[in-house]
Short mmCIF file of C-alpha atoms in Angstrom, two decimals:
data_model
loop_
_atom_site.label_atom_id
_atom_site.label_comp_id
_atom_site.label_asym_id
_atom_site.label_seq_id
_atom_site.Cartn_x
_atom_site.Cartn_y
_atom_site.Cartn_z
CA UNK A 1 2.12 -20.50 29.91
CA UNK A 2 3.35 -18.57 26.77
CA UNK A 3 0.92 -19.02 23.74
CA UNK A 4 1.62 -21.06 20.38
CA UNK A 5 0.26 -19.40 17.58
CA UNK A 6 0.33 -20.36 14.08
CA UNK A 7 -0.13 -18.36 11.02
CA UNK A 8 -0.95 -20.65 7.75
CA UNK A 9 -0.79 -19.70 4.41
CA UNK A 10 -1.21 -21.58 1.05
CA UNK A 11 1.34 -20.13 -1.30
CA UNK A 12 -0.37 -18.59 -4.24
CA UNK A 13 -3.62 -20.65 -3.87
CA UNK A 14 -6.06 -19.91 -6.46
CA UNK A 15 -2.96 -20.36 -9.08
CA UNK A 16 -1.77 -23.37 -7.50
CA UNK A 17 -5.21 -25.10 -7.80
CA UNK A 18 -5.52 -24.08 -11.29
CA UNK A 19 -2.18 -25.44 -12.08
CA UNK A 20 -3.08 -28.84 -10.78
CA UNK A 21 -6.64 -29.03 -12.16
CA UNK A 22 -4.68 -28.34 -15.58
CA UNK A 23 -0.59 -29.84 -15.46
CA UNK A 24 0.17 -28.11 -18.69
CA UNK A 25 0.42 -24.94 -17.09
CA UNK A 26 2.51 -25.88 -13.98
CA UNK A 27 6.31 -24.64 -16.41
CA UNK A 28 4.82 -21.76 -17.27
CA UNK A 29 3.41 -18.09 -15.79
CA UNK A 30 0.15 -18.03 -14.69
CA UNK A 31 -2.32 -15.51 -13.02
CA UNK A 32 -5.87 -16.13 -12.10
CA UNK A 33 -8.03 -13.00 -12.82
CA UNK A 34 -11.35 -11.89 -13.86
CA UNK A 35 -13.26 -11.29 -17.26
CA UNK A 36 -11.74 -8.32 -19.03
CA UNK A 37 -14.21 -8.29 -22.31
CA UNK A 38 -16.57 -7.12 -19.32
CA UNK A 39 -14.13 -4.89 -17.35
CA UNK A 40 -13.35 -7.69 -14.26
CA UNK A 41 -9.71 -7.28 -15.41
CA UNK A 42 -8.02 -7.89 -12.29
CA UNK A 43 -5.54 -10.24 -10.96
CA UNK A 44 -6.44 -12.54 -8.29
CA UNK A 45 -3.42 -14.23 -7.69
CA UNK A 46 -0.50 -15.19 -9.71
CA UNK A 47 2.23 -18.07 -9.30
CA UNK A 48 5.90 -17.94 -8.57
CA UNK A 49 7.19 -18.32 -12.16
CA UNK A 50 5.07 -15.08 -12.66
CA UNK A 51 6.88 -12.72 -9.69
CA UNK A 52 9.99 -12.10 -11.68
CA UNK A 53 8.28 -10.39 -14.07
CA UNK A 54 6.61 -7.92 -11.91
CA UNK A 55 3.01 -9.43 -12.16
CA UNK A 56 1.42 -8.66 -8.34
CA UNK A 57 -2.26 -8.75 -7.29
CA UNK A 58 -4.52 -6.47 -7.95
CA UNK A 59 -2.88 -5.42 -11.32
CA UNK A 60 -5.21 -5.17 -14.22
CA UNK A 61 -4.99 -8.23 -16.81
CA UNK A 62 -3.70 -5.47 -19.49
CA UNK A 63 -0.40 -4.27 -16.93
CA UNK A 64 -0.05 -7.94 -16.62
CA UNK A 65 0.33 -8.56 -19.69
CA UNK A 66 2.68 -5.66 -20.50
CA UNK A 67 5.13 -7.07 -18.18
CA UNK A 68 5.06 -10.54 -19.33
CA UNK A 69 3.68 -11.04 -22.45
CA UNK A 70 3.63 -14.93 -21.72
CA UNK A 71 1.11 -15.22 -19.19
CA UNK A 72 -1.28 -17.33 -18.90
CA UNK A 73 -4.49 -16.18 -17.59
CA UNK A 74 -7.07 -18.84 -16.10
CA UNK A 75 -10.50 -17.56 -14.92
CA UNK A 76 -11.54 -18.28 -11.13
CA UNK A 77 -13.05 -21.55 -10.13
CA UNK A 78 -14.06 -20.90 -6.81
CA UNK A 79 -15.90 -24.04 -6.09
CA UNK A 80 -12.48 -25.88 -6.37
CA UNK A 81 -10.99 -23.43 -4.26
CA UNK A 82 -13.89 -23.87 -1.56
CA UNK A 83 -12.86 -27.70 -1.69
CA UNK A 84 -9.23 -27.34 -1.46
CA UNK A 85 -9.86 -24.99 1.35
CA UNK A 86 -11.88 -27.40 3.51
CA UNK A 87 -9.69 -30.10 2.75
CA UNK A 88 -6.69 -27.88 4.48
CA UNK A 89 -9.28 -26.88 7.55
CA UNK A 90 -10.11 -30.49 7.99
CA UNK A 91 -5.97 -31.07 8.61
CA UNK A 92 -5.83 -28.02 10.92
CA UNK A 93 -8.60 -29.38 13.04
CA UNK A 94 -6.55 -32.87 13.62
CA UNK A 95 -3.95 -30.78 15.77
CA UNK A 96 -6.28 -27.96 17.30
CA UNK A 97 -9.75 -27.12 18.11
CA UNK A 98 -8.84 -23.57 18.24
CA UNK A 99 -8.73 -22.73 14.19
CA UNK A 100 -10.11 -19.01 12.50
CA UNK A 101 -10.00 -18.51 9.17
CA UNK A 102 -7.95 -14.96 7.98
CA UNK A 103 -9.81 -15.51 4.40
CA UNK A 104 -9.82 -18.67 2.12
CA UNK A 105 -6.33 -19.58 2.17
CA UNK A 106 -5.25 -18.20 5.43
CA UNK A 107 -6.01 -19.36 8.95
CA UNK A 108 -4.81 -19.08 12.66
CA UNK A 109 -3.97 -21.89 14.80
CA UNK A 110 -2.91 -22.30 18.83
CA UNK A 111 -1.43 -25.11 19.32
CA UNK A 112 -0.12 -23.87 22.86
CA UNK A 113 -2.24 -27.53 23.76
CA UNK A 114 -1.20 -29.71 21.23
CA UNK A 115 2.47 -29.48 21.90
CA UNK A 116 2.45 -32.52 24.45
CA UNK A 117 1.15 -34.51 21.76
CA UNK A 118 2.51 -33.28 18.60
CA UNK A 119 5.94 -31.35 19.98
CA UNK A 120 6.88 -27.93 19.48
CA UNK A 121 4.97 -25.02 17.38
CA UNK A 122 7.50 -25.58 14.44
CA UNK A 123 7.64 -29.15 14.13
CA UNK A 124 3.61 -29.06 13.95
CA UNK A 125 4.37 -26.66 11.52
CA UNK A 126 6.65 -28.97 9.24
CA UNK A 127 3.98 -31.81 9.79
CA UNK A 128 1.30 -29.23 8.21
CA UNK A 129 3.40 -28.47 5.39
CA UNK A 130 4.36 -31.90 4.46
CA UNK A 131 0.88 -33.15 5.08
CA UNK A 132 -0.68 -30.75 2.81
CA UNK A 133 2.28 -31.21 0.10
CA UNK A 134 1.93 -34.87 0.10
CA UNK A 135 -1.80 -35.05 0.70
CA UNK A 136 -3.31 -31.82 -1.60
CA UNK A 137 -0.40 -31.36 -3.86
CA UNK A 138 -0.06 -27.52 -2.41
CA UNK A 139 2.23 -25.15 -0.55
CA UNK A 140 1.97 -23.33 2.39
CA UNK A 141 4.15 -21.01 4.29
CA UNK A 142 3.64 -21.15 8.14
CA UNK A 143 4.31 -18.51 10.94
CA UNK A 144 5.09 -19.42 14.56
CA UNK A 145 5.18 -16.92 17.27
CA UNK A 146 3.84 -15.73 20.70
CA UNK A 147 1.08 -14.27 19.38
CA UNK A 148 -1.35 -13.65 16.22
CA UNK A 149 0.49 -10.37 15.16
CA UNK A 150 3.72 -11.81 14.83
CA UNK A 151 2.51 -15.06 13.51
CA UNK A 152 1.05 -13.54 10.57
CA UNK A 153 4.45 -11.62 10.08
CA UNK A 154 6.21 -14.96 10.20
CA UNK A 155 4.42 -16.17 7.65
CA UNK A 156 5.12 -13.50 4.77
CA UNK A 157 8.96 -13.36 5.96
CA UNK A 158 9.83 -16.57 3.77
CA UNK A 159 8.10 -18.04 1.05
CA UNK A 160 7.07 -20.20 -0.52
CA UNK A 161 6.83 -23.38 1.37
CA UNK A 162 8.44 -22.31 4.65
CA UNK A 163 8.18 -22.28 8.29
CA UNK A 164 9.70 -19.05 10.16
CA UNK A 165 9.58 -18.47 13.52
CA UNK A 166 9.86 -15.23 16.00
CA UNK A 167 10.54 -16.20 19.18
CA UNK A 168 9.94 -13.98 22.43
CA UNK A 169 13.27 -13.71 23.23
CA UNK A 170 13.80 -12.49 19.69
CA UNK A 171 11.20 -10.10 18.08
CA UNK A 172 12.78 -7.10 18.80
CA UNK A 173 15.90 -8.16 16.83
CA UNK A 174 13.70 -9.66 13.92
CA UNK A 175 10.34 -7.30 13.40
CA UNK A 176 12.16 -4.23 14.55
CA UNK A 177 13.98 -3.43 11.22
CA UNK A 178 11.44 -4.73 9.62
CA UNK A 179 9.06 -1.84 6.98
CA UNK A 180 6.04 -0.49 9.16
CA UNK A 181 4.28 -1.65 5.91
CA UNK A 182 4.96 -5.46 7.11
CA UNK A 183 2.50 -4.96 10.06
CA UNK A 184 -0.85 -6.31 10.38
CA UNK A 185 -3.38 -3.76 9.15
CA UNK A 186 -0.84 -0.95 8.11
CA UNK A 187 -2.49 0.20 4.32
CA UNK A 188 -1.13 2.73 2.29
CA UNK A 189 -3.26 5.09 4.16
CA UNK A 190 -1.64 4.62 7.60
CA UNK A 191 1.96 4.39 5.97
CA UNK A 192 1.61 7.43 4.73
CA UNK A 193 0.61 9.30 8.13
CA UNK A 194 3.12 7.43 9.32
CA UNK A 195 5.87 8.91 7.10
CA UNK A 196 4.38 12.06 7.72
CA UNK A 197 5.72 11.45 11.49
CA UNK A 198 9.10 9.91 10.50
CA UNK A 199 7.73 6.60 11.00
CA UNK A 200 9.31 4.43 8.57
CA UNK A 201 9.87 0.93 10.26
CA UNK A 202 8.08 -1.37 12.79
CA UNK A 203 10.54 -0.27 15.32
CA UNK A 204 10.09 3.33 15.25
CA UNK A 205 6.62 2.97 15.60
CA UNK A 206 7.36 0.35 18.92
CA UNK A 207 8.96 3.40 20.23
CA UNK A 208 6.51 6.25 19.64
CA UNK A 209 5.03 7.59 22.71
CA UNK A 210 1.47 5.43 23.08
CA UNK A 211 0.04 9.16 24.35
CA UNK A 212 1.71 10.50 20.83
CA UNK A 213 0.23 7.79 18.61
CA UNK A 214 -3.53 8.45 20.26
CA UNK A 215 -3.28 12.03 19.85
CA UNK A 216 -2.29 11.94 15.65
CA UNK A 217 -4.11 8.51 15.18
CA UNK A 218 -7.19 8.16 17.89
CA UNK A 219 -7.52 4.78 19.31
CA UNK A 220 -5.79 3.23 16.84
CA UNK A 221 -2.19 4.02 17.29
CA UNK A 222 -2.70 2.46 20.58
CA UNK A 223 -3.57 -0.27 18.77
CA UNK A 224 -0.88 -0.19 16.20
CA UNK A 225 1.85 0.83 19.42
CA UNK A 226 0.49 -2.46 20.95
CA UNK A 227 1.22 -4.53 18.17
CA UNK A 228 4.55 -3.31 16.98
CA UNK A 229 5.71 -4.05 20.79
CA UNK A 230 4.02 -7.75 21.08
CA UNK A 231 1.19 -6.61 23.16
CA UNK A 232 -1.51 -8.47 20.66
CA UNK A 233 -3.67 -11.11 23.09
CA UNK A 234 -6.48 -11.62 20.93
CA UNK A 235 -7.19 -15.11 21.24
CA UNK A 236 -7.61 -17.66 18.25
CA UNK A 237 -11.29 -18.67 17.73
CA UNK A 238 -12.65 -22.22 18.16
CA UNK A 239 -13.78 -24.13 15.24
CA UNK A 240 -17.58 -23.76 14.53
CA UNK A 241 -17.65 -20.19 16.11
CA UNK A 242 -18.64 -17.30 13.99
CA UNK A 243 -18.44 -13.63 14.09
CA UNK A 244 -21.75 -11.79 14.44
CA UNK A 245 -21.96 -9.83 10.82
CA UNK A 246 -20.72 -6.38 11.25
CA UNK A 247 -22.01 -5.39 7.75
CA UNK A 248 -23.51 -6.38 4.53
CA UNK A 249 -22.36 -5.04 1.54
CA UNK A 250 -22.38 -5.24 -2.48
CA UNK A 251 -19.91 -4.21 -5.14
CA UNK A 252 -19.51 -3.92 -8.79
CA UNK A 253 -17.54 -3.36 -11.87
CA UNK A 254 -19.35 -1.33 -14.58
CA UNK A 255 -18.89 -3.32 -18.19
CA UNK A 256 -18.10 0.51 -19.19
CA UNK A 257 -17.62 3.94 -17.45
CA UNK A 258 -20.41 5.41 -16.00
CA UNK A 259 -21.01 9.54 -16.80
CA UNK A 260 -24.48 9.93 -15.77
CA UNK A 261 -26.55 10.37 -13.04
CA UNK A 262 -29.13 7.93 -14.42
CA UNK A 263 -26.07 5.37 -15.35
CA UNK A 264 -25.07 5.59 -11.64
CA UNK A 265 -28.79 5.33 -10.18
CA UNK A 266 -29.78 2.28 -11.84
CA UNK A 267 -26.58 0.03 -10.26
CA UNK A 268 -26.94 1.50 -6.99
CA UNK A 269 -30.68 0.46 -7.27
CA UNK A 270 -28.98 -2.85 -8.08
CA UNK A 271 -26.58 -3.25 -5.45
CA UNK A 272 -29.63 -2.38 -2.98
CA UNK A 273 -31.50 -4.48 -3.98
CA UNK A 274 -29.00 -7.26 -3.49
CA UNK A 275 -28.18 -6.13 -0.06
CA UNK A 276 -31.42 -5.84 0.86
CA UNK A 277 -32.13 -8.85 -0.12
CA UNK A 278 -29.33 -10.60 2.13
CA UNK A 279 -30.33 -8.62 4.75
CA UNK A 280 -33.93 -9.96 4.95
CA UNK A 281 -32.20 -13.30 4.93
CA UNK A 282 -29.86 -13.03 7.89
CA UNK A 283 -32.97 -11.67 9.83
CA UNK A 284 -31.22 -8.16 9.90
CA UNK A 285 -31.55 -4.69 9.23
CA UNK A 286 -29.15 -1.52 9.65
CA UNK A 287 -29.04 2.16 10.68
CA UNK A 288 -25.81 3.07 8.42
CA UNK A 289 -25.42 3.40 4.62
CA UNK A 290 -21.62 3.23 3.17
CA UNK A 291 -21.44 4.48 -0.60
CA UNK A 292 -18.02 2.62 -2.34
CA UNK A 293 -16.87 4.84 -5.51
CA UNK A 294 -13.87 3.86 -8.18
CA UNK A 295 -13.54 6.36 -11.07
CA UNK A 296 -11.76 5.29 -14.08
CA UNK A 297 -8.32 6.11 -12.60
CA UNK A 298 -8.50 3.43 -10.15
CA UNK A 299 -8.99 5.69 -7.00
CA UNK A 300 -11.40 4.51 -4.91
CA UNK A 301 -12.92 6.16 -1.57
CA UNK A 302 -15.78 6.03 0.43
CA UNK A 303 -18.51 8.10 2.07
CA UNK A 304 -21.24 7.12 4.79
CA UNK A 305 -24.67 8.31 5.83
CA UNK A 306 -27.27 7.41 8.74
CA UNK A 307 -30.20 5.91 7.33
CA UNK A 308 -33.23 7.66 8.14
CA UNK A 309 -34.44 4.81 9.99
CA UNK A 310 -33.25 1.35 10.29
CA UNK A 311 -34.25 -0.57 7.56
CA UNK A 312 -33.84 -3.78 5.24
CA UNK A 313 -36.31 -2.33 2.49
CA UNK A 314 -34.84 -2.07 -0.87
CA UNK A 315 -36.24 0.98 -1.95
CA UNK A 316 -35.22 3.34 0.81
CA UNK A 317 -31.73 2.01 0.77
CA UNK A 318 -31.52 2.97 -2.73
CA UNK A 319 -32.80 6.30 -2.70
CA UNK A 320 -30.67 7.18 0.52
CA UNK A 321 -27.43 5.56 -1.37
CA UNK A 322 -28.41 7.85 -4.50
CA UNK A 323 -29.13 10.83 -2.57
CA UNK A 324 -25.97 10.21 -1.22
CA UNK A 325 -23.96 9.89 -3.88
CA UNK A 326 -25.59 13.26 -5.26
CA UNK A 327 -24.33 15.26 -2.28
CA UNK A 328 -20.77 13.46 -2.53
CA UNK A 329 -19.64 13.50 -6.24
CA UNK A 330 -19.99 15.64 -9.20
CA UNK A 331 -18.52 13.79 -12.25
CA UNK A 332 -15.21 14.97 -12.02
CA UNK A 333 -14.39 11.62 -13.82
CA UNK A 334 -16.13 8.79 -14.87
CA UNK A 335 -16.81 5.99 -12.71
CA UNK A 336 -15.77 2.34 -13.02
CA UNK A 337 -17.27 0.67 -10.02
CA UNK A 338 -19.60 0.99 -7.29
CA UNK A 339 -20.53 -0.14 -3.79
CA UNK A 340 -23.15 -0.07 -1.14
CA UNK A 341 -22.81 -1.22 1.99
CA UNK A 342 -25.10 -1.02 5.31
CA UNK A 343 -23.59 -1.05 9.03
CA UNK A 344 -24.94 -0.43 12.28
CA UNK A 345 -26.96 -3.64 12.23
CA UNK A 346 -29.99 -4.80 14.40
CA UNK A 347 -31.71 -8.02 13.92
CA UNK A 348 -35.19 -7.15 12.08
CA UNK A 349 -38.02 -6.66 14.31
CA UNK A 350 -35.78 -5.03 17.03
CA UNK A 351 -37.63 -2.08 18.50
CA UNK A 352 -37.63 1.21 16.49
CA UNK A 353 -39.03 4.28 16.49
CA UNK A 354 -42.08 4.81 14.51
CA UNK A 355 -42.70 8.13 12.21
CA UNK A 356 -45.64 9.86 12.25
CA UNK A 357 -45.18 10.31 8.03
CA UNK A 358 -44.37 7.27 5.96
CA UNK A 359 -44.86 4.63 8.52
CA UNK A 360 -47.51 3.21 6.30
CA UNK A 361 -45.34 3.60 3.03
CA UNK A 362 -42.60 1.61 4.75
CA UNK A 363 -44.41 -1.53 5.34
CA UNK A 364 -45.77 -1.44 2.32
CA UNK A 365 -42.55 -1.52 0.62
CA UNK A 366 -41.45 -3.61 3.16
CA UNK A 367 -44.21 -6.46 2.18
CA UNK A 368 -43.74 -6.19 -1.43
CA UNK A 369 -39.82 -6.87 -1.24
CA UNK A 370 -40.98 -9.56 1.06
CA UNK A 371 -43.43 -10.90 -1.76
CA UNK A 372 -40.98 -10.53 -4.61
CA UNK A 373 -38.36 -12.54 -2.39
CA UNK A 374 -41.09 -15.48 -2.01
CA UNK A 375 -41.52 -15.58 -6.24
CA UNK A 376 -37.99 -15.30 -6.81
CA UNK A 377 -37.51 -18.36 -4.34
CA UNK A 378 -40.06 -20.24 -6.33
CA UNK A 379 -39.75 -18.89 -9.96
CA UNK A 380 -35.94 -17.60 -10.16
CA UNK A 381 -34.37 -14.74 -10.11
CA UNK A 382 -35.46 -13.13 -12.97
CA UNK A 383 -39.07 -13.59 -13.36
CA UNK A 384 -39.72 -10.23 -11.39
CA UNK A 385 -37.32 -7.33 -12.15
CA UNK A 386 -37.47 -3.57 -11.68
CA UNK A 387 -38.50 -1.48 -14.68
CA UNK A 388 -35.86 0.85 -13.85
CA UNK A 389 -33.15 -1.85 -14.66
CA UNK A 390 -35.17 -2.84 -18.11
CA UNK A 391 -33.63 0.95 -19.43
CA UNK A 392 -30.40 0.02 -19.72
CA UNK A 393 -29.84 -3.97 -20.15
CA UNK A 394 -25.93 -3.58 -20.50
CA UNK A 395 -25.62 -2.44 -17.10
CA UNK A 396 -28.93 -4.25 -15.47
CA UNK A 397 -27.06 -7.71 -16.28
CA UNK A 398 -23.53 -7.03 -14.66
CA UNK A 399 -24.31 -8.43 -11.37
CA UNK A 400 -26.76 -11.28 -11.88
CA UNK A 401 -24.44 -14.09 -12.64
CA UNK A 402 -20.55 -12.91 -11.44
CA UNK A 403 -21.34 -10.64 -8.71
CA UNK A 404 -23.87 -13.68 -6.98
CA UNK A 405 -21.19 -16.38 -7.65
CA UNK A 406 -18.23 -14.26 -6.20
CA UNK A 407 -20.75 -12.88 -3.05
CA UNK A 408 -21.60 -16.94 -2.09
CA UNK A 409 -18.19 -17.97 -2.62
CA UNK A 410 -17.27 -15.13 0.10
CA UNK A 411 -19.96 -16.55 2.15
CA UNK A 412 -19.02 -19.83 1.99
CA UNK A 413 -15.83 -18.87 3.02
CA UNK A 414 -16.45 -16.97 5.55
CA UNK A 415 -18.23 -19.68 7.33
CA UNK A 416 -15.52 -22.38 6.46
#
């Protein structure tokens, strides 16, 4: 039996919610974005009265103005988003079981067993749109197609407040032409190789040699050749199922460049510290440390190192992120933000070599973070702090209050 995938996504989300939470903006241009008195200047989303003028995501709040001077700019609410969000699952799950989230206002659905009861994949597709219009007051565009891949193209081919389709018996003649850009997972980065190869659309890629596309690309031009030619069979999660964390990771925005070593060891010690800190409560710990750089230009890269053990301790994290970043960069420009990430992960306790030096130094460090965690649980989060972070206050306070909020939204809606 040929699948029934959907691809749904709400149209501008975070804008639309804002614009019904407040009606006086719903006539005029709006963008949801961060704080930029402390640097978290960048747009979130922005609505369809805001498009013409060249406002796109991921512009900073300054650009954004430049190119419309009218904008409105509304700070995230993520807690309304979080409802909204669950109020659209809770529709989803009326026509399928099988329903995975693709972020907070983007989800999969097979309906390949619903159709008996609720006809074909587009009609259940107009019954989702006009349920959420009429019910939530929002928009979504929805993909239909044979398989995940395609249903996500489908869904960004018309919007807003659309339902496209690409049949079987028709993807060749609609994705083909299509920009290799349009396909799931294709970045800048992979465009570019691509280029490099004369690569330019989803249907010269579809006709690449598989054998070529391993040897310039590894394992993932397979991929990529599989997907440009329909080949995708990943099946759509159930509802209630959850991905086993692959990583846990922290990032930042400086409320001003960083140009010192010192600038850049005390928020790495900070971003540790809060990764350490989720490990130990997801019962993990890892055996990989990512470092995430953004100099003041906007470019941003990053550069990974095994851990000299597995660990969920704060302190070695930090010093291996720092070391790190000593051996990687050399202040060619200031830096704006920073990241750090551990991989590899284990669930704590799992068997591990001991060393014959600092074995007793690591569980030592290992029960203090474990003692600090118990006061901040009882006291708050402030009532122990490192005296490292007291030397610069400016930059100890930048990820107490938005960093936390943003990191359990994510959560939250990860496990939606």
């Amino acid at each position: 039996m040929e699948r029934v995938i959907l691809h749904s996504d709400l149209n501008s989300f975070y804008a639309s919610v804002e614009c019904m939470n407040d009606p006086s903006l719903r006539d005029k241009p709006v963008a949801v974005g961060g704080d930029p008195e402390s640097r978290h200047g960048i747009i979130l989303t922005r609505n369809q009265l805001a498009k013409p003028f060249g406002v796109h995501v991921g512009q900073t709040i300054w650009e954004a103005r430049r190119c419309c001077p009218e904008l409105m700019v509304v700070r995230p609410h993520f807690d309304r988003y979080l409802y909204f969000s669950r109020q659209v699952r809770a529709i989803y799950e009326e026509y399928t079981d099988q329903v995975e989230p693709f972020g907070i206002d983007e989800a999969w659905l097979d309906v390949t067993g619903s159709r008996l009861l609720f006809g074909s994949g587009r009609e259940i597709a107009d019954t989702l749109r006009e349920r959420i219009r009429r019910e939530l007051g929002l928009t979504v565009s929805v993909g239909v197609s044979f398989n995940k891949v395609f249903a996500k193209l489908a869904s960004d081919l018309k919007k807003p407040d659309a339902t496209t389709e690409i049949p079987k018996s028709r993807f060749r003649e609609i994705v083909f032409p299509l920009p290799v850009t349009d396909l799931l997972f294709v970045g800048r980065s992979a465009a570019k190789s691509f280029r490099e190869y004369g690569i330019y659309t989803i249907g010269d890629l579809a006709r690449t040699d598989p054998r070529l596309l391993r040897k310039w690309f590894g394992k993932t031009g397979e991929v990529f050749s599989a997907y440009a030619n329909g080949l995708d069979r990943s099946p759509v999660a159930r509802a209630g199922e959850e991905d086993e964390a692959k990583s846990v990771g922290n990032s930042t925005t400086c409320p001003r460049d960083l140009k010192t070593d010192d600038e850049a060891r005390l928020v790495l010690y900070m971003m540790a510290e809060q990764v350490s800190r989720r490990l130990r409560e997801q019962g993990l710990m890892g055996k990989t440390l990512v470092l995430f750089l953004r100099d003041n230009t906007l470019k941003s890269w990053e550069r990974q190192a095994p851990l000299r053990r597995c660990t969920n301790v704060c302190a070695e994290i930090a010093e291996e992120a720092y070391a790190l970043f000593r051996r990687v960069y050399s202040w060619p420009r200031p830096l704006r933000g920073l990241g750090v990430r551990v991989t590899d992960l284990l669930p704590a306790g799992s068997a591990e070599q001991c060393f014959l030096f600092g074995e007793q130094k690591h569980r030592q460090l290992a029960r203090l973070d474990g003692a600090v965690d118990g006061v901040r649980r009882r006291f708050g989060e402030d009532c122990v702090r490192r005296a490292l972070l007291l030397t610069d206050p400016q930059l100890a306070h930048l990820g107490r209050e938005s960093q936390s909020s943003l990191q359990n939204f994510q959560n939250a809606a990860a496990n939606l």
